[in-house]
Structures are given as structure tokens and as C-alpha cells.
Short mmCIF file of C-alpha atoms in Angstrom, two decimals:
data_model
loop_
_atom_site.label_atom_id
_atom_site.label_comp_id
_atom_site.label_asym_id
_atom_site.label_seq_id
_atom_site.Cartn_x
_atom_site.Cartn_y
_atom_site.Cartn_z
CA MET A 1 -11.79 0.25 -10.69
CA ILE A 2 -8.70 1.14 -12.72
CA THR A 3 -10.90 1.43 -15.81
CA GLY A 4 -12.99 3.95 -13.87
CA ILE A 5 -9.87 5.97 -13.05
CA PHE A 6 -8.88 5.96 -16.74
CA ILE A 7 -12.39 7.15 -17.66
CA LEU A 8 -12.18 10.02 -15.14
CA MET A 9 -8.68 10.97 -16.30
CA PHE A 10 -9.86 10.97 -19.92
CA LEU A 11 -12.93 13.05 -19.10
CA ALA A 12 -10.80 15.53 -17.12
CA THR A 13 -8.22 15.89 -19.90
CA ALA A 14 -10.81 16.10 -22.68
CA SER A 15 -12.84 18.68 -20.69
CA GLY A 16 -9.68 20.71 -20.06
CA TRP A 17 -8.81 20.62 -23.76
CA LEU A 18 -12.35 21.66 -24.74
CA GLY A 19 -12.19 24.65 -22.40
CA TRP A 20 -14.41 23.42 -19.55
CA ARG A 21 -11.92 24.04 -16.75
CA ARG A 22 -14.33 23.68 -13.81
CA LEU A 23 -15.63 20.38 -15.12
CA ALA A 24 -12.06 19.23 -15.74
CA GLY A 25 -11.17 20.14 -12.15
CA ALA A 26 -14.17 18.22 -10.79
CA PHE A 27 -13.30 15.12 -12.83
CA MET A 28 -9.65 15.39 -11.73
CA VAL A 29 -10.56 15.61 -8.03
CA ALA A 30 -12.73 12.49 -8.39
CA CYS A 31 -9.93 10.81 -10.33
CA ILE A 32 -7.33 11.54 -7.62
CA GLY A 33 -9.70 10.28 -4.90
CA LEU A 34 -10.34 7.02 -6.71
CA TYR A 35 -6.63 6.73 -7.58
CA VAL A 36 -5.53 6.98 -3.94
CA GLY A 37 -8.19 4.45 -2.89
CA GLU A 38 -7.11 2.02 -5.62
CA PHE A 39 -3.41 2.39 -4.72
CA LEU A 40 -4.05 1.72 -1.02
CA TRP A 41 -6.25 -1.26 -1.90
CA GLU A 42 -3.58 -2.69 -4.21
CA VAL A 43 -0.77 -2.54 -1.64
CA TRP A 44 -2.89 -3.68 1.33
CA SER A 45 -2.49 -7.29 2.42
CA PRO A 46 -4.92 -9.01 4.81
CA THR A 47 -1.98 -10.73 6.53
CA THR A 48 0.67 -8.00 6.65
CA GLY A 49 -1.36 -4.81 6.22
CA PHE A 50 0.78 -2.06 4.71
CA SER A 51 4.02 -3.41 6.20
CA MET A 52 6.69 -5.12 4.09
CA PRO A 53 8.02 -7.96 6.28
CA TRP A 54 10.18 -9.31 3.44
CA LEU A 55 12.42 -6.28 3.97
CA GLN A 56 14.48 -6.92 7.08
CA GLY A 57 17.38 -4.84 8.27
CA GLY A 58 20.36 -6.17 10.19
CA LEU A 59 23.59 -4.84 11.58
CA ALA A 60 26.71 -5.65 9.57
CA VAL A 61 28.70 -5.87 12.82
CA PRO A 62 27.49 -7.62 16.00
CA SER A 63 27.55 -4.41 18.03
CA LEU A 64 28.32 -0.77 17.48
CA PRO A 65 31.37 0.81 19.14
CA GLY A 66 30.53 1.90 22.69
CA GLU A 67 27.73 -0.65 23.08
CA ALA A 68 28.01 -3.56 25.44
CA MET B 1 13.56 53.29 -24.31
CA SER B 2 16.21 50.70 -25.21
CA ASP B 3 16.10 49.40 -21.60
CA VAL B 4 12.36 48.80 -21.92
CA SER B 5 12.87 47.07 -25.22
CA ALA B 6 15.68 44.90 -23.80
CA GLU B 7 13.51 44.00 -20.79
CA SER B 8 10.64 43.11 -23.08
CA ARG B 9 12.96 40.97 -25.22
CA GLY B 10 14.26 39.26 -22.08
CA GLN B 11 10.75 38.49 -20.87
CA ARG B 12 9.83 37.16 -24.29
CA THR B 13 12.86 34.86 -24.25
CA LEU B 14 11.96 33.60 -20.77
CA ALA B 15 8.37 32.91 -21.81
CA PHE B 16 9.59 31.12 -24.95
CA LEU B 17 12.00 28.94 -22.93
CA ASN B 18 9.23 28.07 -20.44
CA TYR B 19 6.79 26.93 -23.13
CA LEU B 20 9.53 25.07 -25.02
CA TYR B 21 10.55 23.33 -21.79
CA LEU B 22 6.97 22.22 -21.11
CA LEU B 23 6.56 21.03 -24.70
CA LEU B 24 9.73 18.93 -24.49
CA MET B 25 8.64 17.48 -21.15
CA MET B 26 5.24 16.45 -22.54
CA GLY B 27 6.93 15.06 -25.67
CA VAL B 28 9.24 12.85 -23.60
CA ILE B 29 6.33 11.56 -21.49
CA ALA B 30 4.37 10.84 -24.69
CA LEU B 31 7.36 8.90 -26.01
CA ILE B 32 7.63 6.85 -22.80
CA LEU B 33 3.89 6.06 -22.88
CA THR B 34 4.17 5.07 -26.56
CA VAL B 35 7.06 2.69 -25.77
CA ALA B 36 4.94 1.18 -22.96
CA LEU B 37 2.13 0.52 -25.48
CA VAL B 38 4.60 -1.02 -27.96
CA PHE B 39 5.88 -3.38 -25.24
CA GLN B 40 2.28 -4.25 -24.37
CA TYR B 41 1.06 -5.02 -27.88
CA ALA B 42 4.22 -6.06 -29.77
CA TYR B 43 5.81 -8.13 -27.00
CA GLY B 44 2.68 -9.18 -25.08
CA GLU B 45 3.80 -7.64 -21.77
CA LEU B 46 0.55 -6.80 -20.02
CA PRO B 47 0.79 -4.05 -17.42
CA CYS B 48 0.16 -4.88 -13.75
CA PRO B 49 -2.32 -2.76 -11.72
CA LEU B 50 0.42 -0.61 -10.21
CA CYS B 51 2.00 -0.22 -13.68
CA LEU B 52 -1.36 1.13 -14.91
CA LEU B 53 -1.44 3.56 -11.97
CA GLU B 54 2.04 4.71 -12.96
CA ARG B 55 0.87 5.33 -16.53
CA LEU B 56 -2.06 7.31 -15.12
CA ALA B 57 0.32 9.43 -13.04
CA MET B 58 2.27 10.28 -16.21
CA PHE B 59 -0.99 11.28 -17.91
CA GLY B 60 -1.69 13.42 -14.83
CA VAL B 61 1.60 15.30 -15.33
CA CYS B 62 0.58 15.86 -18.97
CA PHE B 63 -2.86 17.09 -17.82
CA GLY B 64 -1.23 20.08 -16.08
CA ILE B 65 0.90 20.83 -19.15
CA ILE B 66 -2.05 20.49 -21.55
CA LEU B 67 -4.03 23.00 -19.46
CA THR B 68 -1.09 25.42 -19.67
CA PHE B 69 -1.00 25.10 -23.46
CA ARG B 70 -4.77 25.51 -23.68
CA HIS B 71 -5.48 28.18 -21.06
CA GLY B 72 -2.13 29.84 -20.38
CA PHE B 73 0.23 29.80 -17.43
CA SER B 74 -1.12 29.16 -13.94
CA TYR B 75 0.45 27.92 -10.73
CA GLN B 76 -2.53 25.54 -10.43
CA HIS B 77 -1.47 23.77 -13.63
CA THR B 78 2.13 23.50 -12.42
CA GLY B 79 0.82 22.24 -9.08
CA VAL B 80 -1.19 19.46 -10.72
CA SER B 81 1.88 18.34 -12.69
CA LEU B 82 4.04 18.42 -9.54
CA LEU B 83 1.41 16.46 -7.60
CA PHE B 84 1.27 13.68 -10.19
CA ALA B 85 5.08 13.54 -10.48
CA LEU B 86 5.20 13.02 -6.71
CA ILE B 87 2.43 10.38 -6.89
CA LEU B 88 4.40 8.59 -9.62
CA VAL B 89 7.49 8.42 -7.38
CA ILE B 90 5.45 7.11 -4.42
CA VAL B 91 3.64 4.40 -6.42
CA ALA B 92 6.74 3.31 -8.35
CA GLU B 93 8.91 3.18 -5.24
CA ARG B 94 6.30 1.14 -3.36
CA GLN B 95 6.11 -1.28 -6.31
CA SER B 96 9.90 -1.55 -6.45
CA LEU B 97 9.98 -2.46 -2.74
CA LEU B 98 7.04 -4.86 -3.22
CA ASP B 99 8.86 -6.89 -5.89
CA ILE B 100 12.45 -6.40 -4.75
CA TYR B 101 12.52 -9.80 -3.03
CA PRO B 102 11.15 -12.47 -5.45
CA ARG B 103 8.62 -14.77 -3.80
CA PRO B 104 5.44 -16.58 -4.94
CA GLY B 105 3.08 -14.02 -6.44
CA HIS B 106 5.63 -11.21 -6.41
CA ALA B 107 8.55 -10.62 -8.75
CA TYR B 108 9.58 -7.99 -11.23
CA ILE B 109 7.55 -8.66 -14.38
CA GLY B 110 8.45 -7.79 -17.95
CA SER B 111 11.77 -7.19 -19.63
CA ALA B 112 14.68 -5.43 -17.98
CA ILE B 113 16.05 -2.45 -19.89
CA PHE B 114 19.72 -1.77 -19.08
CA GLY B 115 19.27 -4.18 -16.18
CA LEU B 116 16.44 -2.21 -14.59
CA HIS B 117 12.81 -3.31 -14.50
CA MET B 118 9.80 -1.10 -15.15
CA PRO B 119 9.04 -0.02 -11.55
CA VAL B 120 12.64 1.11 -11.07
CA TRP B 121 12.47 3.02 -14.35
CA ALA B 122 9.16 4.55 -13.26
CA THR B 123 10.82 5.74 -10.03
CA ILE B 124 13.65 7.30 -12.03
CA ILE B 125 11.18 8.90 -14.49
CA GLY B 126 9.14 10.33 -11.59
CA LEU B 127 12.24 11.76 -9.92
CA VAL B 128 13.47 13.24 -13.21
CA LEU B 129 10.03 14.83 -13.78
CA LEU B 130 10.07 16.31 -10.27
CA PHE B 131 13.62 17.58 -10.78
CA THR B 132 12.69 18.96 -14.21
CA ILE B 133 9.75 20.98 -12.91
CA ILE B 134 11.76 22.24 -9.93
CA ALA B 135 14.72 23.11 -12.18
CA LYS B 136 12.39 25.06 -14.50
CA MET B 137 11.15 27.11 -11.55
CA ALA B 138 14.60 27.62 -10.06
CA VAL B 139 16.65 28.23 -13.20
CA ILE B 140 14.31 29.70 -15.84
CA GLY B 141 11.74 31.22 -13.48
CA GLY B 142 10.11 33.93 -15.56
CA ASP B 143 6.61 33.52 -14.14
CA ARG B 144 5.87 37.22 -14.57
CA ALA B 145 6.90 36.91 -18.19
CA LEU B 146 4.50 34.00 -18.60
CA GLU B 147 1.62 35.99 -17.12
CA ARG B 148 2.28 38.89 -19.51
CA ILE B 149 3.22 37.02 -22.66
CA GLY B 150 0.76 34.37 -23.73
CA LEU B 151 1.37 31.37 -25.95
CA ALA B 152 -0.20 33.33 -28.86
CA ALA B 153 3.11 35.19 -29.13
CA PHE B 154 4.74 31.95 -30.30
CA PRO B 155 2.48 30.45 -33.00
CA VAL B 156 4.85 27.60 -33.88
CA LEU B 157 5.13 26.49 -30.24
CA ALA B 158 1.36 26.82 -29.85
CA ARG B 159 0.77 24.57 -32.87
CA ALA B 160 3.37 22.03 -31.71
CA GLY B 161 1.83 22.07 -28.21
CA ALA B 162 -1.62 21.43 -29.65
CA ILE B 163 -0.36 18.50 -31.73
CA VAL B 164 1.47 16.85 -28.81
CA SER B 165 -1.52 17.51 -26.50
CA LEU B 166 -3.88 15.80 -28.94
CA TYR B 167 -1.45 12.90 -29.29
CA VAL B 168 -1.40 12.49 -25.48
CA ILE B 169 -5.21 12.54 -25.41
CA LEU B 170 -5.22 9.86 -28.15
CA LEU B 171 -2.75 7.77 -26.12
CA LEU B 172 -5.00 8.18 -23.09
CA ALA B 173 -8.02 6.98 -25.11
CA ILE B 174 -6.07 3.92 -26.33
CA ASN B 175 -4.97 3.16 -22.76
CA LEU B 176 -8.57 3.53 -21.57
CA VAL B 177 -9.85 0.99 -24.10
CA SER B 178 -6.88 -1.27 -23.38
CA ALA B 179 -7.46 -1.15 -19.60
CA PHE B 180 -11.15 -1.87 -20.17
CA LEU B 181 -10.30 -4.95 -22.28
CA GLN B 182 -7.74 -6.13 -19.74
CA CYS B 183 -9.70 -5.50 -16.53
CA GLY B 184 -13.31 -4.75 -17.41
CA PHE B 185 -14.64 -3.23 -14.20
CA ASN B 186 -13.01 -5.99 -12.15
CA GLU B 187 -9.64 -6.47 -10.50
CA CYS B 188 -6.77 -6.23 -13.01
CA HIS B 189 -4.29 -9.04 -13.58
CA THR B 190 -1.55 -9.77 -16.09
CA TYR B 191 -2.69 -13.22 -17.30
CA GLY B 192 -4.67 -11.94 -20.29
CA TYR B 193 -7.41 -9.62 -21.51
CA GLN B 194 -10.50 -10.53 -19.45
CA LEU B 195 -12.99 -9.18 -21.99
CA LEU B 196 -11.30 -11.08 -24.84
CA GLY B 197 -11.75 -14.39 -23.02
CA GLY B 198 -8.20 -14.54 -21.65
CA PRO B 199 -7.33 -16.68 -18.61
CA THR B 200 -8.49 -15.32 -15.26
CA ALA B 201 -6.02 -17.32 -13.18
CA PRO B 202 -2.25 -17.80 -13.38
CA PRO B 203 -1.02 -20.73 -15.48
CA ALA B 204 -0.22 -23.91 -13.51
CA GLY B 205 3.13 -23.50 -11.78
CA GLY B 206 3.18 -19.79 -12.57
CA THR B 207 2.88 -16.88 -10.22
#
């Protein structure tokens, strides 16, 4: 799919350079759509979804002042 | 009369600074993308899928600038560049967080430059691009000057812009062929070039 995004980006840029602005815009819209889909697919995990469980926060002190 | 002439000179200067600024920005991005290609082909560091998306985002920023050099100033062109700079930050930051804790299948790949790996550099580059575009709007401004005074008023800048634009398009074509060799129309990986008969699975014991 990434090759497809490169093709669309190339077509958009080449069309823009050659003066076909509407065509360039159409290719760019398709490119952005495919790009977002590819990005979401790349970071999605069947086990953890979009979360990042390897990042865990913790308090440096057992309790904050004023808490029991 | 002299006020009009001074105003006209001021607007001309603003327009010149705007086009020069855009040219320098595109030149720096072209340099970064060239270095990425050198690392890929001279040092054998194949880009990961998110790395390729980051390269694409940089080409997207250039797309907006190329349109400005080709068709003149427009907020649409600036908007496209801003959008891709923001996308670059989002993708690079997500990749940094993805690889920040080394575990099987996930670790920063490639060489570290000044102690920072590629996704962290991509985040910095994206933020600098965002800041650069915002700073241009806030400090130089001069949009009215850009609407009145076209690039034709600065033939040297126009020629330099055309050369750098064509170089970026050439880089994009090389990256397109390269991505095709590496991924075909399948999922990308960093083990080798799929269409050149490279391995399609990680080496034994590797990630």
C-alpha cells in the first residue's frame, strides 16, 4: 500500500508541476486518505489496539500531600 | 510619490524574503531526504513502513512549496505544507513512543546521529518545519505583497526554485522505485528488497 501512496504523491506533485492543479488536488486528496489508512493500520495491534501498554506511569512518591 | 515608492520597495522586499524563505525550507528538506537515501543505499539501512510515511510527509510539505513556486502564492499551498508538517510530527512521535521501550519486534532501528534515532529526528524536523512556517507568517507576513508581486519579479529565485523543485520530484521518483522494490504492493519490512529476492522473514534470532 505504501507504494500506492508514493505513486499518488508522485502523480500529485508531477501534475502540480505541469500546471494541472485540479488533478494534483484530486491525487493529493486520495494520497492523504490512503496515507491515514496506512498509518492507522501500521500502528494497530490485534492484541492492544491503539493503546501502548508498554508505557506505564507511576507516582514517584507513595502519595501526594493531602491524600490519605 | 516617495512614500508610494518606499511602500512598493518594502512590499518587494517582503515578497523576496518570503520566496527565499520557502526556497531555503525546500532545500533543507531535499538535503534531509538525500541523506536518508545515502543511508539507505550506502549503509544498507532500509526504511521501516513508518519511516517511509515520514519521508512521504516531507514530500507533502515540498508539494505545497512547489505549487507556490509554480502557480504563485496561495493560502491553500501554505495549508497543505502545514498539514503535512503536522502529519510528520504525529507519525514520528507515535513511532518514537512505539520503539521507546525495546522489546521483541520493536526497537529503534538504524544508526543514532548525535545519540538520537531517526524517529526522534523526524519529530524534531516536523516541529522545526511547523515552527518555520508559523514564524514566516508571524514575522515576515507580507501576504498582500505576495499577492501583488509574483515570482516573475525575481528571476534568479524563480530559476533556483524550479531547479530545487525538479530535484525534489526526482528524489520522489527514486523513492517511489525504491519503495516498489522494497515492498512491491505488499506489506513493507526492513529485511530486504522483496522484488530483488531478499528475505521475507527476520533472520533467526533477529527481530
